[in-house]
mmCIF file with all atom_site columns, C-alpha atoms in Angstrom:
data_model
loop_
_atom_site.group_PDB
_atom_site.id
_atom_site.type_symbol
_atom_site.label_atom_id
_atom_site.label_alt_id
_atom_site.label_comp_id
_atom_site.label_asym_id
_atom_site.label_entity_id
_atom_site.label_seq_id
_atom_site.pdbx_PDB_ins_code
_atom_site.Cartn_x
_atom_site.Cartn_y
_atom_site.Cartn_z
_atom_site.occupancy
_atom_site.B_iso_or_equiv
_atom_site.pdbx_formal_charge
_atom_site.auth_seq_id
_atom_site.auth_comp_id
_atom_site.auth_asym_id
_atom_site.auth_atom_id
_atom_site.pdbx_PDB_model_num
ATOM 1   C CA . UNK A 1 1   ? -3.110  14.419  12.752  1.00 0.00 ? 1   UNK A CA 1
ATOM 2   C CA . UNK A 1 2   ? -2.145  11.948  15.009  1.00 0.00 ? 2   UNK A CA 1
ATOM 3   C CA . UNK A 1 3   ? -4.333  8.791   15.027  1.00 0.00 ? 3   UNK A CA 1
ATOM 4   C CA . UNK A 1 4   ? -3.389  5.662   17.043  1.00 0.00 ? 4   UNK A CA 1
ATOM 5   C CA . UNK A 1 5   ? 0.236   6.724   17.030  1.00 0.00 ? 5   UNK A CA 1
ATOM 6   C CA . UNK A 1 6   ? 0.710   8.378   13.777  1.00 0.00 ? 6   UNK A CA 1
ATOM 7   C CA . UNK A 1 7   ? 1.040   10.814  11.847  1.00 0.00 ? 7   UNK A CA 1
ATOM 8   C CA . UNK A 1 8   ? -1.502  11.532  9.385   1.00 0.00 ? 8   UNK A CA 1
ATOM 9   C CA . UNK A 1 9   ? -2.011  14.381  6.808   1.00 0.00 ? 9   UNK A CA 1
ATOM 10  C CA . UNK A 1 10  ? -4.624  14.632  4.857   1.00 0.00 ? 10  UNK A CA 1
ATOM 11  C CA . UNK A 1 11  ? -4.798  16.549  1.833   1.00 0.00 ? 11  UNK A CA 1
ATOM 12  C CA . UNK A 1 12  ? -2.604  20.325  1.436   1.00 0.00 ? 12  UNK A CA 1
ATOM 13  C CA . UNK A 1 13  ? 0.807   21.006  -1.112  1.00 0.00 ? 13  UNK A CA 1
ATOM 14  C CA . UNK A 1 14  ? 2.253   17.950  0.539   1.00 0.00 ? 14  UNK A CA 1
ATOM 15  C CA . UNK A 1 15  ? -0.683  14.960  1.338   1.00 0.00 ? 15  UNK A CA 1
ATOM 16  C CA . UNK A 1 16  ? -2.085  15.841  -2.524  1.00 0.00 ? 16  UNK A CA 1
ATOM 17  C CA . UNK A 1 17  ? 1.138   16.751  -3.917  1.00 0.00 ? 17  UNK A CA 1
ATOM 18  C CA . UNK A 1 18  ? 2.695   13.232  -3.302  1.00 0.00 ? 18  UNK A CA 1
ATOM 19  C CA . UNK A 1 19  ? -1.061  10.948  -4.344  1.00 0.00 ? 19  UNK A CA 1
ATOM 20  C CA . UNK A 1 20  ? -3.297  10.275  -6.612  1.00 0.00 ? 20  UNK A CA 1
ATOM 21  C CA . UNK A 1 21  ? -6.622  11.710  -6.117  1.00 0.00 ? 21  UNK A CA 1
ATOM 22  C CA . UNK A 1 22  ? -8.868  9.193   -3.916  1.00 0.00 ? 22  UNK A CA 1
ATOM 23  C CA . UNK A 1 23  ? -5.006  7.836   -2.969  1.00 0.00 ? 23  UNK A CA 1
ATOM 24  C CA . UNK A 1 24  ? -2.188  7.501   -0.091  1.00 0.00 ? 24  UNK A CA 1
ATOM 25  C CA . UNK A 1 25  ? 1.336   6.392   0.508   1.00 0.00 ? 25  UNK A CA 1
ATOM 26  C CA . UNK A 1 26  ? 2.456   5.420   4.304   1.00 0.00 ? 26  UNK A CA 1
ATOM 27  C CA . UNK A 1 27  ? 6.335   6.275   4.552   1.00 0.00 ? 27  UNK A CA 1
ATOM 28  C CA . UNK A 1 28  ? 7.320   4.457   7.470   1.00 0.00 ? 28  UNK A CA 1
ATOM 29  C CA . UNK A 1 29  ? 4.628   6.317   10.477  1.00 0.00 ? 29  UNK A CA 1
ATOM 30  C CA . UNK A 1 30  ? 2.875   8.946   8.241   1.00 0.00 ? 30  UNK A CA 1
ATOM 31  C CA . UNK A 1 31  ? 0.480   8.060   6.863   1.00 0.00 ? 31  UNK A CA 1
ATOM 32  C CA . UNK A 1 32  ? -0.422  10.621  3.168   1.00 0.00 ? 32  UNK A CA 1
ATOM 33  C CA . UNK A 1 33  ? -3.572  11.238  1.944   1.00 0.00 ? 33  UNK A CA 1
ATOM 34  C CA . UNK A 1 34  ? -4.759  12.789  -1.102  1.00 0.00 ? 34  UNK A CA 1
ATOM 35  C CA . UNK A 1 35  ? -7.672  15.759  0.377   1.00 0.00 ? 35  UNK A CA 1
ATOM 36  C CA . UNK A 1 36  ? -10.896 13.118  -1.235  1.00 0.00 ? 36  UNK A CA 1
ATOM 37  C CA . UNK A 1 37  ? -9.066  9.934   0.236   1.00 0.00 ? 37  UNK A CA 1
ATOM 38  C CA . UNK A 1 38  ? -11.924 7.694   1.954   1.00 0.00 ? 38  UNK A CA 1
ATOM 39  C CA . UNK A 1 39  ? -11.545 6.245   5.382   1.00 0.00 ? 39  UNK A CA 1
ATOM 40  C CA . UNK A 1 40  ? -11.247 2.863   3.276   1.00 0.00 ? 40  UNK A CA 1
ATOM 41  C CA . UNK A 1 41  ? -8.043  4.202   1.683   1.00 0.00 ? 41  UNK A CA 1
ATOM 42  C CA . UNK A 1 42  ? -6.645  5.526   5.662   1.00 0.00 ? 42  UNK A CA 1
ATOM 43  C CA . UNK A 1 43  ? -7.855  1.363   6.961   1.00 0.00 ? 43  UNK A CA 1
ATOM 44  C CA . UNK A 1 44  ? -5.687  0.777   3.751   1.00 0.00 ? 44  UNK A CA 1
ATOM 45  C CA . UNK A 1 45  ? -2.954  2.579   4.767   1.00 0.00 ? 45  UNK A CA 1
ATOM 46  C CA . UNK A 1 46  ? -3.168  2.217   9.011   1.00 0.00 ? 46  UNK A CA 1
ATOM 47  C CA . UNK A 1 47  ? -2.258  -2.061  7.367   1.00 0.00 ? 47  UNK A CA 1
ATOM 48  C CA . UNK A 1 48  ? 1.062   -0.540  5.392   1.00 0.00 ? 48  UNK A CA 1
ATOM 49  C CA . UNK A 1 49  ? 1.953   0.724   9.346   1.00 0.00 ? 49  UNK A CA 1
ATOM 50  C CA . UNK A 1 50  ? 0.535   -2.658  11.745  1.00 0.00 ? 50  UNK A CA 1
ATOM 51  C CA . UNK A 1 51  ? 3.968   -3.902  8.679   1.00 0.00 ? 51  UNK A CA 1
ATOM 52  C CA . UNK A 1 52  ? 6.063   -1.240  9.173   1.00 0.00 ? 52  UNK A CA 1
ATOM 53  C CA . UNK A 1 53  ? 5.763   -1.715  12.920  1.00 0.00 ? 53  UNK A CA 1
ATOM 54  C CA . UNK A 1 54  ? 6.354   -5.910  12.905  1.00 0.00 ? 54  UNK A CA 1
ATOM 55  C CA . UNK A 1 55  ? 8.728   -5.445  9.804   1.00 0.00 ? 55  UNK A CA 1
ATOM 56  C CA . UNK A 1 56  ? 10.983  -2.818  11.396  1.00 0.00 ? 56  UNK A CA 1
ATOM 57  C CA . UNK A 1 57  ? 13.576  -2.063  8.739   1.00 0.00 ? 57  UNK A CA 1
ATOM 58  C CA . UNK A 1 58  ? 13.191  -5.020  6.675   1.00 0.00 ? 58  UNK A CA 1
ATOM 59  C CA . UNK A 1 59  ? 10.064  -3.852  5.553   1.00 0.00 ? 59  UNK A CA 1
ATOM 60  C CA . UNK A 1 60  ? 11.408  -1.397  2.947   1.00 0.00 ? 60  UNK A CA 1
ATOM 61  C CA . UNK A 1 61  ? 14.032  -3.521  0.893   1.00 0.00 ? 61  UNK A CA 1
ATOM 62  C CA . UNK A 1 62  ? 11.395  -6.563  1.296   1.00 0.00 ? 62  UNK A CA 1
ATOM 63  C CA . UNK A 1 63  ? 8.995   -4.610  0.066   1.00 0.00 ? 63  UNK A CA 1
ATOM 64  C CA . UNK A 1 64  ? 10.752  -2.694  -2.938  1.00 0.00 ? 64  UNK A CA 1
ATOM 65  C CA . UNK A 1 65  ? 12.576  -7.046  -3.513  1.00 0.00 ? 65  UNK A CA 1
ATOM 66  C CA . UNK A 1 66  ? 10.024  -8.540  -4.328  1.00 0.00 ? 66  UNK A CA 1
ATOM 67  C CA . UNK A 1 67  ? 8.156   -5.859  -6.175  1.00 0.00 ? 67  UNK A CA 1
ATOM 68  C CA . UNK A 1 68  ? 11.844  -5.722  -8.608  1.00 0.00 ? 68  UNK A CA 1
ATOM 69  C CA . UNK A 1 69  ? 12.165  -9.264  -8.843  1.00 0.00 ? 69  UNK A CA 1
ATOM 70  C CA . UNK A 1 70  ? 7.906   -8.513  -10.033 1.00 0.00 ? 70  UNK A CA 1
ATOM 71  C CA . UNK A 1 71  ? 9.219   -5.488  -12.699 1.00 0.00 ? 71  UNK A CA 1
ATOM 72  C CA . UNK A 1 72  ? 12.217  -7.430  -13.883 1.00 0.00 ? 72  UNK A CA 1
ATOM 73  C CA . UNK A 1 73  ? 10.715  -11.395 -14.603 1.00 0.00 ? 73  UNK A CA 1
ATOM 74  C CA . UNK A 1 74  ? 8.065   -9.615  -15.978 1.00 0.00 ? 74  UNK A CA 1
ATOM 75  C CA . UNK A 1 75  ? 10.338  -7.239  -18.568 1.00 0.00 ? 75  UNK A CA 1
ATOM 76  C CA . UNK A 1 76  ? 12.128  -10.719 -19.448 1.00 0.00 ? 76  UNK A CA 1
ATOM 77  C CA . UNK A 1 77  ? 9.780   -13.388 -19.639 1.00 0.00 ? 77  UNK A CA 1
ATOM 78  C CA . UNK A 1 78  ? 6.757   -11.277 -20.016 1.00 0.00 ? 78  UNK A CA 1
ATOM 79  C CA . UNK A 1 79  ? 5.276   -13.040 -17.375 1.00 0.00 ? 79  UNK A CA 1
ATOM 80  C CA . UNK A 1 80  ? 3.788   -11.966 -13.851 1.00 0.00 ? 80  UNK A CA 1
ATOM 81  C CA . UNK A 1 81  ? 5.154   -14.455 -10.794 1.00 0.00 ? 81  UNK A CA 1
ATOM 82  C CA . UNK A 1 82  ? 2.368   -14.061 -8.243  1.00 0.00 ? 82  UNK A CA 1
ATOM 83  C CA . UNK A 1 83  ? -0.847  -13.758 -9.905  1.00 0.00 ? 83  UNK A CA 1
ATOM 84  C CA . UNK A 1 84  ? -0.833  -9.518  -11.117 1.00 0.00 ? 84  UNK A CA 1
ATOM 85  C CA . UNK A 1 85  ? 1.922   -6.967  -12.308 1.00 0.00 ? 85  UNK A CA 1
ATOM 86  C CA . UNK A 1 86  ? 4.639   -5.152  -10.144 1.00 0.00 ? 86  UNK A CA 1
ATOM 87  C CA . UNK A 1 87  ? 2.527   -3.261  -7.474  1.00 0.00 ? 87  UNK A CA 1
ATOM 88  C CA . UNK A 1 88  ? -0.091  -5.508  -7.194  1.00 0.00 ? 88  UNK A CA 1
ATOM 89  C CA . UNK A 1 89  ? 1.438   -8.767  -6.686  1.00 0.00 ? 89  UNK A CA 1
ATOM 90  C CA . UNK A 1 90  ? 3.019   -6.751  -3.795  1.00 0.00 ? 90  UNK A CA 1
ATOM 91  C CA . UNK A 1 91  ? 2.943   -9.219  -0.033  1.00 0.00 ? 91  UNK A CA 1
ATOM 92  C CA . UNK A 1 92  ? 1.865   -6.981  1.509   1.00 0.00 ? 92  UNK A CA 1
ATOM 93  C CA . UNK A 1 93  ? 0.030   -4.802  -0.721  1.00 0.00 ? 93  UNK A CA 1
ATOM 94  C CA . UNK A 1 94  ? -2.084  -8.048  -0.501  1.00 0.00 ? 94  UNK A CA 1
ATOM 95  C CA . UNK A 1 95  ? -2.206  -8.420  2.856   1.00 0.00 ? 95  UNK A CA 1
ATOM 96  C CA . UNK A 1 96  ? -3.079  -4.598  3.269   1.00 0.00 ? 96  UNK A CA 1
ATOM 97  C CA . UNK A 1 97  ? -6.300  -5.599  0.525   1.00 0.00 ? 97  UNK A CA 1
ATOM 98  C CA . UNK A 1 98  ? -7.346  -8.135  2.029   1.00 0.00 ? 98  UNK A CA 1
ATOM 99  C CA . UNK A 1 99  ? -7.618  -6.613  5.077   1.00 0.00 ? 99  UNK A CA 1
ATOM 100 C CA . UNK A 1 100 ? -9.601  -3.256  3.703   1.00 0.00 ? 100 UNK A CA 1
ATOM 101 C CA . UNK A 1 101 ? -11.972 -5.911  1.215   1.00 0.00 ? 101 UNK A CA 1
ATOM 102 C CA . UNK A 1 102 ? -12.578 -7.361  5.233   1.00 0.00 ? 102 UNK A CA 1
ATOM 103 C CA . UNK A 1 103 ? -13.268 -4.037  6.725   1.00 0.00 ? 103 UNK A CA 1
ATOM 104 C CA . UNK A 1 104 ? -14.984 -2.371  3.767   1.00 0.00 ? 104 UNK A CA 1
ATOM 105 C CA . UNK A 1 105 ? -16.894 -5.456  2.217   1.00 0.00 ? 105 UNK A CA 1
ATOM 106 C CA . UNK A 1 106 ? -20.203 -2.841  0.897   1.00 0.00 ? 106 UNK A CA 1
ATOM 107 C CA . UNK A 1 107 ? -16.305 -1.430  -1.462  1.00 0.00 ? 107 UNK A CA 1
ATOM 108 C CA . UNK A 1 108 ? -15.817 -5.174  -2.800  1.00 0.00 ? 108 UNK A CA 1
ATOM 109 C CA . UNK A 1 109 ? -14.472 -5.897  -6.095  1.00 0.00 ? 109 UNK A CA 1
ATOM 110 C CA . UNK A 1 110 ? -13.484 -1.446  -6.254  1.00 0.00 ? 110 UNK A CA 1
ATOM 111 C CA . UNK A 1 111 ? -10.484 -1.832  -4.350  1.00 0.00 ? 111 UNK A CA 1
ATOM 112 C CA . UNK A 1 112 ? -7.616  -1.461  -6.061  1.00 0.00 ? 112 UNK A CA 1
ATOM 113 C CA . UNK A 1 113 ? -5.933  -4.873  -7.756  1.00 0.00 ? 113 UNK A CA 1
ATOM 114 C CA . UNK A 1 114 ? -9.246  -6.520  -8.160  1.00 0.00 ? 114 UNK A CA 1
ATOM 115 C CA . UNK A 1 115 ? -9.741  -6.530  -4.028  1.00 0.00 ? 115 UNK A CA 1
#
């Protein structure tokens, strides 16, 4: 499926193979969703599409760099730098979860990473 200029693949051996139940992942301009992912998850992944379009090729190293800094910091000091560990501390993720919580307030508190 092609939505707002992005490729969206839901379920099947690709969508289900790349994700766990109810989740999604964005790679470049493509969103891969588990077959039971809801609209809030799709919205979250679209935030990453917007980020990717805005940041361009810098998106991947900035995302990965912050994640690696957090994991390394925790490994050596047992302290987190940004309030959560790893994935949940990554700025792009927190922005996507905040946007998702705003768009889907009925799910607030049940979203990942405490949003």
